[in-house]
PDB file of N, CA, C and O in Angstrom, chain B, residues numbered from 101:
ATOM      1  N   UNK B 101     -23.247  14.094  33.588  1.00  0.00           N
ATOM      2  CA  UNK B 101     -22.583  12.942  33.797  1.00  0.00           C
ATOM      3  C   UNK B 101     -21.754  11.950  31.801  1.00  0.00           C
ATOM      4  O   UNK B 101     -22.105  11.593  30.677  1.00  0.00           O
ATOM      5  N   UNK B 102     -20.691  12.015  32.632  1.00  0.00           N
ATOM      6  CA  UNK B 102     -19.072  11.878  31.512  1.00  0.00           C
ATOM      7  C   UNK B 102     -19.839  10.779  30.874  1.00  0.00           C
ATOM      8  O   UNK B 102     -20.875  10.265  31.293  1.00  0.00           O
ATOM      9  N   UNK B 103     -19.132  10.481  29.731  1.00  0.00           N
ATOM     10  CA  UNK B 103     -19.858   9.136  28.005  1.00  0.00           C
ATOM     11  C   UNK B 103     -18.582   8.403  28.597  1.00  0.00           C
ATOM     12  O   UNK B 103     -17.540   8.978  28.915  1.00  0.00           O
ATOM     13  N   UNK B 104     -18.871   6.810  28.712  1.00  0.00           N
ATOM     14  CA  UNK B 104     -18.093   5.824  29.376  1.00  0.00           C
ATOM     15  C   UNK B 104     -18.026   5.127  28.020  1.00  0.00           C
ATOM     16  O   UNK B 104     -18.997   4.819  27.330  1.00  0.00           O
ATOM     17  N   UNK B 105     -16.434   4.877  27.671  1.00  0.00           N
ATOM     18  CA  UNK B 105     -16.775   4.015  26.437  1.00  0.00           C
ATOM     19  C   UNK B 105     -15.443   2.471  26.809  1.00  0.00           C
ATOM     20  O   UNK B 105     -14.300   2.892  26.985  1.00  0.00           O
ATOM     21  N   UNK B 106     -15.546   1.417  26.877  1.00  0.00           N
ATOM     22  CA  UNK B 106     -15.149   0.725  27.113  1.00  0.00           C
ATOM     23  C   UNK B 106     -14.124  -0.118  26.177  1.00  0.00           C
ATOM     24  O   UNK B 106     -14.813  -0.446  25.211  1.00  0.00           O
ATOM     25  N   UNK B 107     -12.733  -0.658  25.983  1.00  0.00           N
ATOM     26  CA  UNK B 107     -12.244  -1.396  25.278  1.00  0.00           C
ATOM     27  C   UNK B 107     -11.785  -2.211  25.046  1.00  0.00           C
ATOM     28  O   UNK B 107     -10.807  -1.710  24.490  1.00  0.00           O
ATOM     29  N   UNK B 108     -11.623  -3.303  24.986  1.00  0.00           N
ATOM     30  CA  UNK B 108     -11.355  -4.766  25.066  1.00  0.00           C
ATOM     31  C   UNK B 108     -10.107  -4.978  23.740  1.00  0.00           C
ATOM     32  O   UNK B 108     -10.581  -4.867  22.609  1.00  0.00           O
ATOM     33  N   UNK B 109      -8.814  -5.224  23.809  1.00  0.00           N
ATOM     34  CA  UNK B 109      -8.093  -5.820  22.847  1.00  0.00           C
ATOM     35  C   UNK B 109      -7.947  -6.671  22.376  1.00  0.00           C
ATOM     36  O   UNK B 109      -6.873  -6.651  21.775  1.00  0.00           O
ATOM     37  N   UNK B 110      -8.601  -7.772  22.245  1.00  0.00           N
ATOM     38  CA  UNK B 110      -8.448  -9.610  22.935  1.00  0.00           C
ATOM     39  C   UNK B 110      -6.282  -9.961  21.778  1.00  0.00           C
ATOM     40  O   UNK B 110      -5.341  -9.183  21.619  1.00  0.00           O
ATOM     41  N   UNK B 111      -6.437 -11.110  21.429  1.00  0.00           N
ATOM     42  CA  UNK B 111      -5.145 -11.380  20.757  1.00  0.00           C
ATOM     43  C   UNK B 111      -6.406 -11.619  19.836  1.00  0.00           C
ATOM     44  O   UNK B 111      -6.363 -10.659  19.066  1.00  0.00           O
ATOM     45  N   UNK B 112      -7.339 -12.268  19.552  1.00  0.00           N
ATOM     46  CA  UNK B 112      -7.977 -13.178  18.313  1.00  0.00           C
ATOM     47  C   UNK B 112      -9.504 -12.208  18.454  1.00  0.00           C
ATOM     48  O   UNK B 112     -10.068 -12.250  17.361  1.00  0.00           O
ATOM     49  N   UNK B 113     -10.279 -11.398  19.439  1.00  0.00           N
ATOM     50  CA  UNK B 113     -11.278 -10.563  19.145  1.00  0.00           C
ATOM     51  C   UNK B 113     -10.837  -9.648  19.783  1.00  0.00           C
ATOM     52  O   UNK B 113      -9.814  -9.524  20.457  1.00  0.00           O
ATOM     53  N   UNK B 114     -12.017  -8.710  19.443  1.00  0.00           N
ATOM     54  CA  UNK B 114     -11.880  -6.892  20.108  1.00  0.00           C
ATOM     55  C   UNK B 114     -13.150  -6.771  20.202  1.00  0.00           C
ATOM     56  O   UNK B 114     -13.837  -7.120  19.242  1.00  0.00           O
ATOM     57  N   UNK B 115     -13.735  -6.268  21.333  1.00  0.00           N
ATOM     58  CA  UNK B 115     -14.799  -6.131  21.961  1.00  0.00           C
ATOM     59  C   UNK B 115     -15.211  -4.598  22.799  1.00  0.00           C
ATOM     60  O   UNK B 115     -14.494  -4.217  23.724  1.00  0.00           O
ATOM     61  N   UNK B 116     -16.618  -3.671  22.294  1.00  0.00           N
ATOM     62  CA  UNK B 116     -16.371  -2.532  23.064  1.00  0.00           C
ATOM     63  C   UNK B 116     -18.031  -2.183  23.459  1.00  0.00           C
ATOM     64  O   UNK B 116     -19.085  -2.353  22.845  1.00  0.00           O
ATOM     65  N   UNK B 117     -17.665  -1.574  24.889  1.00  0.00           N
ATOM     66  CA  UNK B 117     -18.887  -1.315  25.243  1.00  0.00           C
ATOM     67  C   UNK B 117     -19.179   0.427  25.418  1.00  0.00           C
ATOM     68  O   UNK B 117     -18.313   1.302  25.435  1.00  0.00           O
ATOM     69  N   UNK B 118     -20.992   0.644  25.566  1.00  0.00           N
ATOM     70  CA  UNK B 118     -20.593   2.365  26.280  1.00  0.00           C
ATOM     71  C   UNK B 118     -21.653   1.876  27.263  1.00  0.00           C
ATOM     72  O   UNK B 118     -22.476   0.965  27.350  1.00  0.00           O
ATOM     73  N   UNK B 119     -21.244   2.888  27.935  1.00  0.00           N
ATOM     74  CA  UNK B 119     -22.642   3.114  28.893  1.00  0.00           C
ATOM     75  C   UNK B 119     -23.931   3.413  28.416  1.00  0.00           C
ATOM     76  O   UNK B 119     -23.698   2.893  27.325  1.00  0.00           O
ATOM     77  N   UNK B 120     -25.165   3.828  28.286  1.00  0.00           N
ATOM     78  CA  UNK B 120     -26.416   4.629  27.607  1.00  0.00           C
ATOM     79  C   UNK B 120     -27.623   4.322  29.036  1.00  0.00           C
ATOM     80  O   UNK B 120     -28.114   3.236  29.344  1.00  0.00           O
ATOM     81  N   UNK B 121     -27.803   5.391  29.565  1.00  0.00           N
ATOM     82  CA  UNK B 121     -28.598   5.183  30.811  1.00  0.00           C
ATOM     83  C   UNK B 121     -28.376   4.632  31.698  1.00  0.00           C
ATOM     84  O   UNK B 121     -29.299   4.517  32.504  1.00  0.00           O
ATOM     85  N   UNK B 122     -27.018   3.990  32.031  1.00  0.00           N
ATOM     86  CA  UNK B 122     -26.645   3.685  32.944  1.00  0.00           C
ATOM     87  C   UNK B 122     -26.642   1.706  32.868  1.00  0.00           C
ATOM     88  O   UNK B 122     -26.542   1.090  33.928  1.00  0.00           O
ATOM     89  N   UNK B 123     -26.696   1.361  32.260  1.00  0.00           N
ATOM     90  CA  UNK B 123     -26.947   0.360  31.458  1.00  0.00           C
ATOM     91  C   UNK B 123     -25.523  -0.276  30.354  1.00  0.00           C
ATOM     92  O   UNK B 123     -25.685   0.158  29.213  1.00  0.00           O
ATOM     93  N   UNK B 124     -24.687  -0.857  30.437  1.00  0.00           N
ATOM     94  CA  UNK B 124     -24.246  -0.897  29.540  1.00  0.00           C
ATOM     95  C   UNK B 124     -24.210  -1.874  28.097  1.00  0.00           C
ATOM     96  O   UNK B 124     -24.249  -3.095  28.253  1.00  0.00           O
ATOM     97  N   UNK B 125     -24.144  -1.383  26.886  1.00  0.00           N
ATOM     98  CA  UNK B 125     -24.352  -2.583  25.512  1.00  0.00           C
ATOM     99  C   UNK B 125     -22.919  -2.394  25.196  1.00  0.00           C
ATOM    100  O   UNK B 125     -22.164  -1.464  25.478  1.00  0.00           O
ATOM    101  N   UNK B 126     -22.719  -3.505  24.540  1.00  0.00           N
ATOM    102  CA  UNK B 126     -22.181  -4.094  23.916  1.00  0.00           C
ATOM    103  C   UNK B 126     -21.901  -3.723  22.280  1.00  0.00           C
ATOM    104  O   UNK B 126     -22.596  -4.490  21.613  1.00  0.00           O
ATOM    105  N   UNK B 127     -21.331  -3.055  21.642  1.00  0.00           N
ATOM    106  CA  UNK B 127     -21.488  -2.600  20.462  1.00  0.00           C
ATOM    107  C   UNK B 127     -21.176  -3.502  19.374  1.00  0.00           C
ATOM    108  O   UNK B 127     -19.961  -3.698  19.367  1.00  0.00           O
ATOM    109  N   UNK B 128     -21.718  -4.074  18.534  1.00  0.00           N
ATOM    110  CA  UNK B 128     -21.203  -5.616  17.845  1.00  0.00           C
ATOM    111  C   UNK B 128     -20.315  -5.127  16.880  1.00  0.00           C
ATOM    112  O   UNK B 128     -19.954  -3.962  16.716  1.00  0.00           O
ATOM    113  N   UNK B 129     -19.971  -6.221  16.202  1.00  0.00           N
ATOM    114  CA  UNK B 129     -19.093  -6.133  14.895  1.00  0.00           C
ATOM    115  C   UNK B 129     -20.200  -5.955  13.861  1.00  0.00           C
ATOM    116  O   UNK B 129     -21.145  -6.743  13.872  1.00  0.00           O
ATOM    117  N   UNK B 130     -20.138  -4.930  12.937  1.00  0.00           N
ATOM    118  CA  UNK B 130     -20.823  -5.144  11.344  1.00  0.00           C
ATOM    119  C   UNK B 130     -20.817  -5.189  10.056  1.00  0.00           C
ATOM    120  O   UNK B 130     -21.853  -5.447   9.442  1.00  0.00           O
TER     121      UNK B 130
END
């Protein structure tokens, strides 16, 4: 299965998420 990375480049906030085992996981800011 291909790896999927989703990126949302908003004007105020940005967000990234990945698919792990069929479930979406949001990567939080550190």
